Amino acid sequence: MFDFLNPEVQVNHEMPEPQDNEYSEVAWGIPKFGEPIKQLNIPRPKVGDDDVKLDILYCGICHSDVVSGTNELPGFLSLYPCVAGHELAGKVVEVGKNVTDLKVGDKAGIGCFIDSCFNCPMCLDEQENYCFKMPTYTYCGQKTHGHVGGNQAIHTFGGYSGSNVCHQRFVFKLPDDMPLEKAGPLFCAGITMFEPLYNHGALEGKKMNIGIAGIGGLGTMGIKLANKMGHTVTAISSSERKKDLALGKGAHNYVAMSNKESVSGNMASLNLIIDTVPVHHDIKPYMSLLAPGGTLVLLGAVAKDYDLSLMDLIPMRNVTCSVVGGTRVTKEMVKFCHENEVYPDIDIITADKLNDVWGELQKVGNASSTRYVLDIKASLK
């Protein structure tokens, strides 16, 4: 069982009965703050003209599900009942009359958000993850943009559920031969690592030296992607403990930050470092590993400011951040992972194990290289 560590701010709602424009669906979630995950029923919007209904077969379980569900994620207000899950994979069972790229029977997936304003510069460039008016998250999201149907007074519910309905823009067609049990985590770990690689030139044909800091679920996915893109990959971790794991996933080199010789031997060698460490840490040592003109990309949702001076940016070193990915890059990610057979390492579970898995993830965070995946149909047996 997991713990609730932030009781000061919480928002509990009564679950309303489905309206005429909704249907009732089975789900697994936290009914009220402080309670364990239980089976419950939630209202889902019926299919509108631009909507797709996805019969969810699998949903990946992310560490951010846990810190969101327990109300610990910086900048994120958890709303209860909380049905988590933003790594959905399944089959299309119904489409609206305006849907063009998906049909009944297609394999498809849904990621971390299901709506945005559609009109700001970022949305117009299909980078909805940076929507100026904030995207609507797949769970605990407010229906502010008008493209999510059903009762507008309730928040969104995620993929630990039998089905979901959302706008076609945020439902991604999957190749017929893509394994659905491995597809869900691509919409979190996959796109989270693919986006900074894509945005910082890793697919432009020039060979790079790329560092991946933090060798857990995100880090191992990043190693696999950078390797398949043809780059020299250096895994970066605090100690030697994960060296064999990193090299086994495709890293060519390994830097243990606790080993001065390991660090000094790789000074100014990396064009790009993607830092997946989910907690506050000293990033200055990473800067010394960057080559002139190199970039450090921070992925962790950390509330505390980092200690960095202008001198740390000399010569011409850069620091930026990245948050999942928009629809344009997500489509590229799906194509790349399919063509190159890049998938996460997974462990499939049923819903009766959710509380235990959340408890484990609360202890180890993203340290494990394995992504848990919820088997929806098996959970209903």
Short mmCIF file of C-alpha atoms in Angstrom, two decimals:
data_model
loop_
_atom_site.label_atom_id
_atom_site.label_comp_id
_atom_site.label_asym_id
_atom_site.label_seq_id
_atom_site.Cartn_x
_atom_site.Cartn_y
_atom_site.Cartn_z
CA MET A 1 0.00 0.00 0.00
CA PHE A 2 1.16 3.55 -0.71
CA ASP A 3 1.13 6.58 1.59
CA PHE A 4 -0.51 10.00 1.32
CA LEU A 5 2.15 12.56 2.24
CA ASN A 6 0.53 15.92 1.42
CA PRO A 7 -2.79 16.28 3.26
CA GLU A 8 -2.87 20.09 3.35
CA VAL A 9 -4.49 20.67 -0.05
CA GLN A 10 -7.02 18.20 -1.36
CA VAL A 11 -10.16 18.39 -3.47
CA ASN A 12 -12.76 15.66 -3.03
CA HIS A 13 -15.87 15.49 -5.19
CA GLU A 14 -18.90 13.25 -5.15
CA MET A 15 -19.11 11.08 -8.25
CA PRO A 16 -22.19 12.20 -10.19
CA GLU A 17 -24.46 9.84 -12.07
CA PRO A 18 -23.90 9.83 -15.86
CA GLN A 19 -25.82 12.47 -17.79
CA ASP A 20 -27.72 11.73 -21.02
CA ASN A 21 -24.55 12.54 -23.00
CA GLU A 22 -22.46 10.12 -20.94
CA TYR A 23 -22.22 6.41 -20.18
CA SER A 24 -20.99 4.52 -17.12
CA GLU A 25 -17.62 2.76 -17.33
CA VAL A 26 -15.65 0.56 -14.94
CA ALA A 27 -12.40 1.98 -13.58
CA TRP A 28 -9.88 1.64 -10.77
CA GLY A 29 -9.09 4.74 -8.76
CA ILE A 30 -8.86 6.53 -5.44
CA PRO A 31 -12.42 7.50 -4.38
CA LYS A 32 -11.28 10.05 -1.77
CA PHE A 33 -7.97 11.41 -0.56
CA GLY A 34 -6.37 8.91 1.81
CA GLU A 35 -8.17 5.82 0.48
CA PRO A 36 -6.63 2.92 -1.44
CA ILE A 37 -7.31 2.23 -5.11
CA LYS A 38 -10.65 0.50 -5.58
CA GLN A 39 -12.87 -0.56 -8.46
CA LEU A 40 -15.52 2.05 -9.19
CA ASN A 41 -17.67 3.37 -12.02
CA ILE A 42 -17.06 6.69 -13.75
CA PRO A 43 -19.01 8.75 -16.28
CA ARG A 44 -17.49 8.89 -19.76
CA PRO A 45 -18.67 11.21 -22.55
CA LYS A 46 -20.52 9.60 -25.43
CA VAL A 47 -18.92 9.88 -28.85
CA GLY A 48 -19.32 13.26 -30.52
CA ASP A 49 -18.75 14.19 -34.17
CA ASP A 50 -14.97 14.59 -33.72
CA ASP A 51 -14.47 11.89 -31.12
CA VAL A 52 -12.99 8.42 -30.99
CA LYS A 53 -13.94 5.74 -28.45
CA LEU A 54 -11.02 3.56 -27.43
CA ASP A 55 -11.59 0.16 -25.84
CA ILE A 56 -8.61 0.18 -23.46
CA LEU A 57 -6.76 -3.12 -23.34
CA TYR A 58 -3.61 -1.99 -21.55
CA CYS A 59 -2.53 1.05 -19.57
CA GLY A 60 1.01 1.73 -18.45
CA ILE A 61 1.61 2.67 -14.81
CA CYS A 62 3.86 5.68 -14.40
CA HIS A 63 5.61 7.04 -11.30
CA SER A 64 3.81 10.33 -11.98
CA ASP A 65 0.51 8.45 -11.54
CA VAL A 66 1.57 7.79 -7.97
CA VAL A 67 2.74 11.30 -7.09
CA SER A 68 -0.35 12.74 -8.78
CA GLY A 69 -2.73 10.34 -7.06
CA THR A 70 -1.17 11.05 -3.67
CA ASN A 71 -1.17 14.82 -4.32
CA GLU A 72 2.63 15.23 -4.31
CA LEU A 73 3.37 16.37 -7.88
CA PRO A 74 4.64 19.98 -7.97
CA GLY A 75 2.23 22.30 -9.76
CA PHE A 76 -0.45 19.61 -10.10
CA LEU A 77 -3.66 19.63 -8.04
CA SER A 78 -5.03 16.15 -7.53
CA LEU A 79 -8.80 15.83 -7.81
CA TYR A 80 -10.75 12.96 -6.29
CA PRO A 81 -12.08 10.53 -7.30
CA CYS A 82 -8.73 10.12 -9.04
CA VAL A 83 -8.48 7.57 -11.86
CA ALA A 84 -4.88 7.73 -13.08
CA GLY A 85 -3.22 6.46 -16.24
CA HIS A 86 -1.89 8.34 -19.28
CA GLU A 87 -0.38 5.44 -21.24
CA LEU A 88 -3.46 4.02 -22.95
CA ALA A 89 -3.41 1.36 -25.66
CA GLY A 90 -6.35 -0.46 -27.19
CA LYS A 91 -8.69 -0.71 -30.16
CA VAL A 92 -11.10 1.78 -31.70
CA VAL A 93 -14.72 0.70 -31.24
CA GLU A 94 -16.62 3.84 -32.36
CA VAL A 95 -15.84 7.05 -34.26
CA GLY A 96 -17.70 10.29 -34.89
CA LYS A 97 -18.77 11.40 -38.36
CA ASN A 98 -15.89 13.87 -38.74
CA VAL A 99 -13.11 11.44 -37.83
CA THR A 100 -10.75 10.93 -40.76
CA ASP A 101 -7.61 9.02 -39.74
CA LEU A 102 -9.08 6.29 -37.55
CA LYS A 103 -11.68 3.59 -38.07
CA VAL A 104 -13.31 0.88 -35.99
CA GLY A 105 -10.86 -1.95 -35.40
CA ASP A 106 -7.70 0.15 -35.55
CA LYS A 107 -5.11 -0.17 -32.83
CA ALA A 108 -4.62 3.20 -31.15
CA GLY A 109 -3.24 4.95 -28.10
CA ILE A 110 -3.80 8.04 -25.96
CA GLY A 111 -1.13 9.90 -24.02
CA CYS A 112 -0.73 12.50 -21.31
CA PHE A 113 -3.31 15.07 -22.46
CA ILE A 114 -6.59 15.00 -24.34
CA ASP A 115 -7.34 18.64 -25.18
CA SER A 116 -5.80 22.06 -25.76
CA CYS A 117 -6.88 25.42 -27.11
CA PHE A 118 -6.03 24.56 -30.78
CA ASN A 119 -5.40 28.28 -31.53
CA CYS A 120 -2.19 29.44 -29.85
CA PRO A 121 1.15 29.35 -31.72
CA MET A 122 2.18 26.12 -30.02
CA CYS A 123 -1.07 24.33 -30.80
CA LEU A 124 -0.95 25.54 -34.40
CA ASP A 125 2.49 23.89 -34.61
CA GLU A 126 1.07 20.70 -33.04
CA GLN A 127 3.10 21.25 -29.86
CA GLU A 128 0.05 21.08 -27.64
CA ASN A 129 2.18 20.04 -24.67
CA TYR A 130 3.18 23.73 -24.50
CA CYS A 131 -0.29 25.17 -25.14
CA PHE A 132 -0.32 28.78 -23.89
CA LYS A 133 -3.63 28.08 -22.12
CA MET A 134 -2.45 24.72 -20.72
CA PRO A 135 -3.46 21.37 -22.14
CA THR A 136 -6.15 19.31 -20.46
CA TYR A 137 -4.50 16.35 -18.77
CA THR A 138 -5.81 12.85 -19.36
CA TYR A 139 -6.69 12.62 -15.69
CA CYS A 140 -7.45 15.26 -13.05
CA GLY A 141 -7.79 17.75 -15.89
CA GLN A 142 -10.32 20.56 -16.13
CA LYS A 143 -12.50 20.66 -19.25
CA THR A 144 -11.60 24.21 -20.24
CA HIS A 145 -11.16 24.10 -24.02
CA GLY A 146 -14.48 22.68 -25.20
CA HIS A 147 -13.28 19.54 -26.98
CA VAL A 148 -13.98 17.05 -24.18
CA GLY A 149 -17.61 16.01 -24.00
CA GLY A 150 -19.91 14.97 -21.20
CA ASN A 151 -20.45 16.78 -17.91
CA GLN A 152 -18.30 19.92 -18.06
CA ALA A 153 -18.34 20.32 -14.29
CA ILE A 154 -16.30 17.19 -13.59
CA HIS A 155 -12.61 16.53 -14.18
CA THR A 156 -11.12 13.97 -16.54
CA PHE A 157 -10.43 10.34 -15.67
CA GLY A 158 -7.45 8.35 -16.92
CA GLY A 159 -6.66 5.00 -18.42
CA TYR A 160 -7.12 2.62 -15.49
CA SER A 161 -10.50 2.03 -17.09
CA GLY A 162 -12.42 0.00 -19.62
CA SER A 163 -12.65 2.72 -22.28
CA ASN A 164 -12.15 6.39 -23.00
CA VAL A 165 -13.57 8.90 -25.47
CA CYS A 166 -11.64 11.91 -26.69
CA HIS A 167 -11.07 14.18 -29.67
CA GLN A 168 -9.47 12.50 -32.68
CA ARG A 169 -6.50 14.88 -32.50
CA PHE A 170 -5.23 13.13 -29.38
CA VAL A 171 -5.84 9.52 -30.42
CA PHE A 172 -2.82 8.05 -32.22
CA LYS A 173 -3.14 5.25 -34.74
CA LEU A 174 -0.78 2.35 -34.09
CA PRO A 175 0.60 -0.13 -36.63
CA ASP A 176 -1.34 -3.39 -36.84
CA ASP A 177 1.65 -5.45 -35.70
CA MET A 178 2.69 -3.21 -32.78
CA PRO A 179 2.35 -5.12 -29.47
CA LEU A 180 -0.32 -3.25 -27.51
CA GLU A 181 1.02 -4.33 -24.14
CA LYS A 182 4.24 -2.45 -24.95
CA ALA A 183 2.63 0.47 -26.78
CA GLY A 184 1.12 2.32 -23.81
CA PRO A 185 4.40 3.37 -22.15
CA LEU A 186 5.54 4.87 -25.45
CA PHE A 187 3.08 7.70 -24.80
CA CYS A 188 4.93 8.65 -21.61
CA ALA A 189 8.47 7.27 -21.34
CA GLY A 190 8.80 7.00 -25.11
CA ILE A 191 7.71 10.52 -26.05
CA THR A 192 9.36 12.07 -22.98
CA MET A 193 12.75 10.83 -24.22
CA PHE A 194 12.07 11.11 -27.96
CA GLU A 195 11.01 14.78 -27.81
CA PRO A 196 14.34 16.23 -26.58
CA LEU A 197 16.29 13.96 -28.91
CA TYR A 198 14.14 15.13 -31.81
CA ASN A 199 14.31 18.81 -30.84
CA HIS A 200 18.08 18.83 -30.32
CA GLY A 201 19.14 17.33 -33.63
CA ALA A 202 19.44 13.60 -32.96
CA LEU A 203 17.47 12.76 -36.11
CA GLU A 204 19.25 15.18 -38.43
CA GLY A 205 21.91 12.71 -39.60
CA LYS A 206 24.94 14.07 -37.72
CA LYS A 207 26.53 11.64 -35.27
CA MET A 208 26.42 12.93 -31.70
CA ASN A 209 27.74 11.97 -28.29
CA ILE A 210 24.63 11.78 -26.09
CA GLY A 211 24.47 11.36 -22.34
CA ILE A 212 21.50 9.89 -20.48
CA ALA A 213 21.51 10.72 -16.76
CA GLY A 214 19.43 8.50 -14.49
CA ILE A 215 19.19 4.83 -15.48
CA GLY A 216 15.59 3.95 -14.65
CA GLY A 217 12.46 3.55 -16.77
CA LEU A 218 13.02 6.82 -18.63
CA GLY A 219 16.77 6.50 -18.85
CA THR A 220 16.82 3.01 -20.32
CA MET A 221 14.25 4.08 -22.90
CA GLY A 222 16.46 7.05 -23.78
CA ILE A 223 19.49 4.78 -24.17
CA LYS A 224 17.58 2.52 -26.55
CA LEU A 225 16.32 5.45 -28.64
CA ALA A 226 19.66 7.27 -28.89
CA ASN A 227 21.42 4.02 -29.78
CA LYS A 228 18.95 3.25 -32.59
CA MET A 229 19.38 6.81 -33.88
CA GLY A 230 23.02 5.95 -34.47
CA HIS A 231 24.72 7.96 -31.73
CA THR A 232 27.39 7.17 -29.17
CA VAL A 233 25.52 6.86 -25.88
CA THR A 234 26.99 7.53 -22.46
CA ALA A 235 24.96 6.43 -19.45
CA ILE A 236 25.39 8.63 -16.37
CA SER A 237 24.55 7.48 -12.85
CA SER A 238 25.63 8.21 -9.29
CA SER A 239 27.59 4.98 -8.83
CA GLU A 240 28.79 1.89 -10.69
CA ARG A 241 25.70 -0.06 -9.62
CA LYS A 242 23.78 0.27 -12.88
CA LYS A 243 26.69 -0.09 -15.30
CA ASP A 244 25.78 -3.59 -16.50
CA LEU A 245 22.13 -2.62 -16.91
CA ALA A 246 22.99 0.49 -18.95
CA LEU A 247 25.47 -1.29 -21.21
CA GLY A 248 22.96 -4.08 -21.71
CA LYS A 249 20.34 -1.59 -22.94
CA GLY A 250 22.70 -0.14 -25.54
CA ALA A 251 24.98 2.40 -23.85
CA HIS A 252 28.53 2.51 -25.19
CA ASN A 253 30.11 4.29 -22.21
CA TYR A 254 29.33 4.75 -18.53
CA VAL A 255 30.09 7.61 -16.14
CA ALA A 256 29.79 7.09 -12.39
CA MET A 257 29.51 10.59 -10.92
CA SER A 258 30.95 9.41 -7.59
CA ASN A 259 34.16 8.34 -9.37
CA LYS A 260 36.42 11.35 -10.03
CA GLU A 261 38.44 9.51 -12.67
CA SER A 262 35.26 8.48 -14.48
CA VAL A 263 34.07 12.10 -14.56
CA SER A 264 37.44 13.63 -15.53
CA GLY A 265 37.86 11.12 -18.32
CA ASN A 266 34.65 12.33 -19.94
CA MET A 267 34.99 16.08 -19.46
CA ALA A 268 33.61 18.24 -22.32
CA SER A 269 32.69 15.16 -24.34
CA LEU A 270 28.90 15.22 -24.72
CA ASN A 271 26.84 17.23 -27.20
CA LEU A 272 23.59 16.54 -25.38
CA ILE A 273 22.68 15.29 -21.90
CA ILE A 274 19.11 14.33 -21.05
CA ASP A 275 18.68 14.36 -17.28
CA THR A 276 15.85 12.09 -16.11
CA VAL A 277 16.58 12.30 -12.36
CA PRO A 278 13.17 12.96 -10.72
CA VAL A 279 14.42 14.68 -7.55
CA HIS A 280 16.43 17.81 -6.84
CA HIS A 281 20.16 17.23 -7.37
CA ASP A 282 23.37 19.07 -8.20
CA ILE A 283 23.51 19.59 -11.96
CA LYS A 284 26.82 21.46 -12.02
CA PRO A 285 28.90 18.28 -12.46
CA TYR A 286 26.83 17.46 -15.55
CA MET A 287 27.75 20.82 -17.06
CA SER A 288 31.42 19.83 -17.00
CA LEU A 289 30.60 16.83 -19.20
CA LEU A 290 29.10 19.05 -21.92
CA ALA A 291 31.15 19.91 -24.97
CA PRO A 292 31.20 23.59 -26.04
CA GLY A 293 27.76 24.34 -27.46
CA GLY A 294 26.28 21.33 -25.71
CA THR A 295 22.88 21.26 -24.03
CA LEU A 296 21.59 19.83 -20.77
CA VAL A 297 17.86 18.98 -20.90
CA LEU A 298 16.09 18.61 -17.56
CA LEU A 299 13.04 16.34 -17.40
CA GLY A 300 12.30 15.97 -13.68
CA ALA A 301 9.32 17.84 -12.24
CA VAL A 302 11.30 19.46 -9.42
CA ALA A 303 9.85 22.41 -7.48
CA LYS A 304 13.12 23.64 -5.95
CA ASP A 305 15.38 25.91 -8.06
CA TYR A 306 18.72 24.60 -9.27
CA ASP A 307 21.93 26.33 -8.25
CA LEU A 308 23.66 27.43 -11.45
CA SER A 309 25.74 30.48 -12.31
CA LEU A 310 26.58 32.13 -15.61
CA MET A 311 30.12 30.79 -15.29
CA ASP A 312 28.72 27.27 -15.49
CA LEU A 313 27.46 28.05 -18.99
CA ILE A 314 30.94 28.85 -20.34
CA PRO A 315 31.87 27.92 -23.04
CA MET A 316 28.51 28.21 -24.80
CA ARG A 317 26.76 25.56 -22.74
CA ASN A 318 22.97 25.54 -22.56
CA VAL A 319 20.33 24.40 -20.09
CA THR A 320 16.70 23.80 -20.98
CA CYS A 321 13.79 21.52 -20.09
CA SER A 322 11.25 19.35 -21.87
CA VAL A 323 7.75 18.07 -21.09
CA VAL A 324 6.39 15.00 -22.95
CA GLY A 325 5.56 15.92 -26.58
CA GLY A 326 2.92 17.31 -28.91
CA THR A 327 0.91 15.40 -31.49
CA ARG A 328 3.30 16.04 -34.39
CA VAL A 329 6.35 14.63 -32.63
CA THR A 330 4.34 11.83 -31.00
CA LYS A 331 3.42 10.51 -34.45
CA GLU A 332 7.10 10.56 -35.39
CA MET A 333 7.93 8.70 -32.19
CA VAL A 334 5.40 5.94 -32.87
CA LYS A 335 6.78 5.49 -36.39
CA PHE A 336 10.40 5.41 -35.21
CA CYS A 337 9.77 2.96 -32.37
CA HIS A 338 7.82 0.63 -34.64
CA GLU A 339 10.39 0.67 -37.44
CA ASN A 340 13.29 0.17 -35.04
CA GLU A 341 11.52 -2.11 -32.55
CA VAL A 342 12.22 0.17 -29.61
CA TYR A 343 9.97 -0.75 -26.72
CA PRO A 344 10.13 -0.52 -22.92
CA ASP A 345 10.77 -3.48 -20.67
CA ILE A 346 7.41 -4.31 -19.09
CA ASP A 347 5.79 -6.33 -16.34
CA ILE A 348 2.06 -6.96 -16.84
CA ILE A 349 -0.20 -6.88 -13.77
CA THR A 350 -3.90 -6.97 -12.94
CA ALA A 351 -5.83 -4.34 -10.98
CA ASP A 352 -5.71 -6.26 -7.71
CA LYS A 353 -1.95 -5.52 -7.64
CA LEU A 354 -2.26 -1.74 -8.18
CA ASN A 355 -1.96 -0.71 -4.53
CA ASP A 356 1.17 -2.84 -4.09
CA VAL A 357 2.74 -1.55 -7.32
CA TRP A 358 2.04 2.06 -6.33
CA GLY A 359 3.68 1.37 -2.97
CA GLU A 360 6.75 0.00 -4.72
CA LEU A 361 6.95 2.94 -7.13
CA GLN A 362 6.58 5.36 -4.24
CA LYS A 363 9.74 3.85 -2.74
CA VAL A 364 11.91 3.44 -5.84
CA GLY A 365 10.49 6.12 -8.17
CA ASN A 366 11.81 5.78 -11.72
CA ALA A 367 14.83 3.78 -10.53
CA SER A 368 13.49 0.52 -11.96
CA SER A 369 14.02 -0.05 -15.67
CA THR A 370 10.76 -2.02 -15.89
CA ARG A 371 7.45 -0.32 -16.65
CA TYR A 372 4.38 -1.90 -15.07
CA VAL A 373 1.41 -2.30 -17.40
CA LEU A 374 -2.19 -2.85 -16.30
CA ASP A 375 -4.05 -5.55 -18.24
CA ILE A 376 -7.61 -4.23 -18.31
CA LYS A 377 -9.44 -7.30 -19.62
CA ALA A 378 -7.63 -9.70 -17.30
CA SER A 379 -8.53 -7.39 -14.40
CA LEU A 380 -12.23 -7.82 -15.15
CA LYS A 381 -12.18 -11.61 -15.02
#
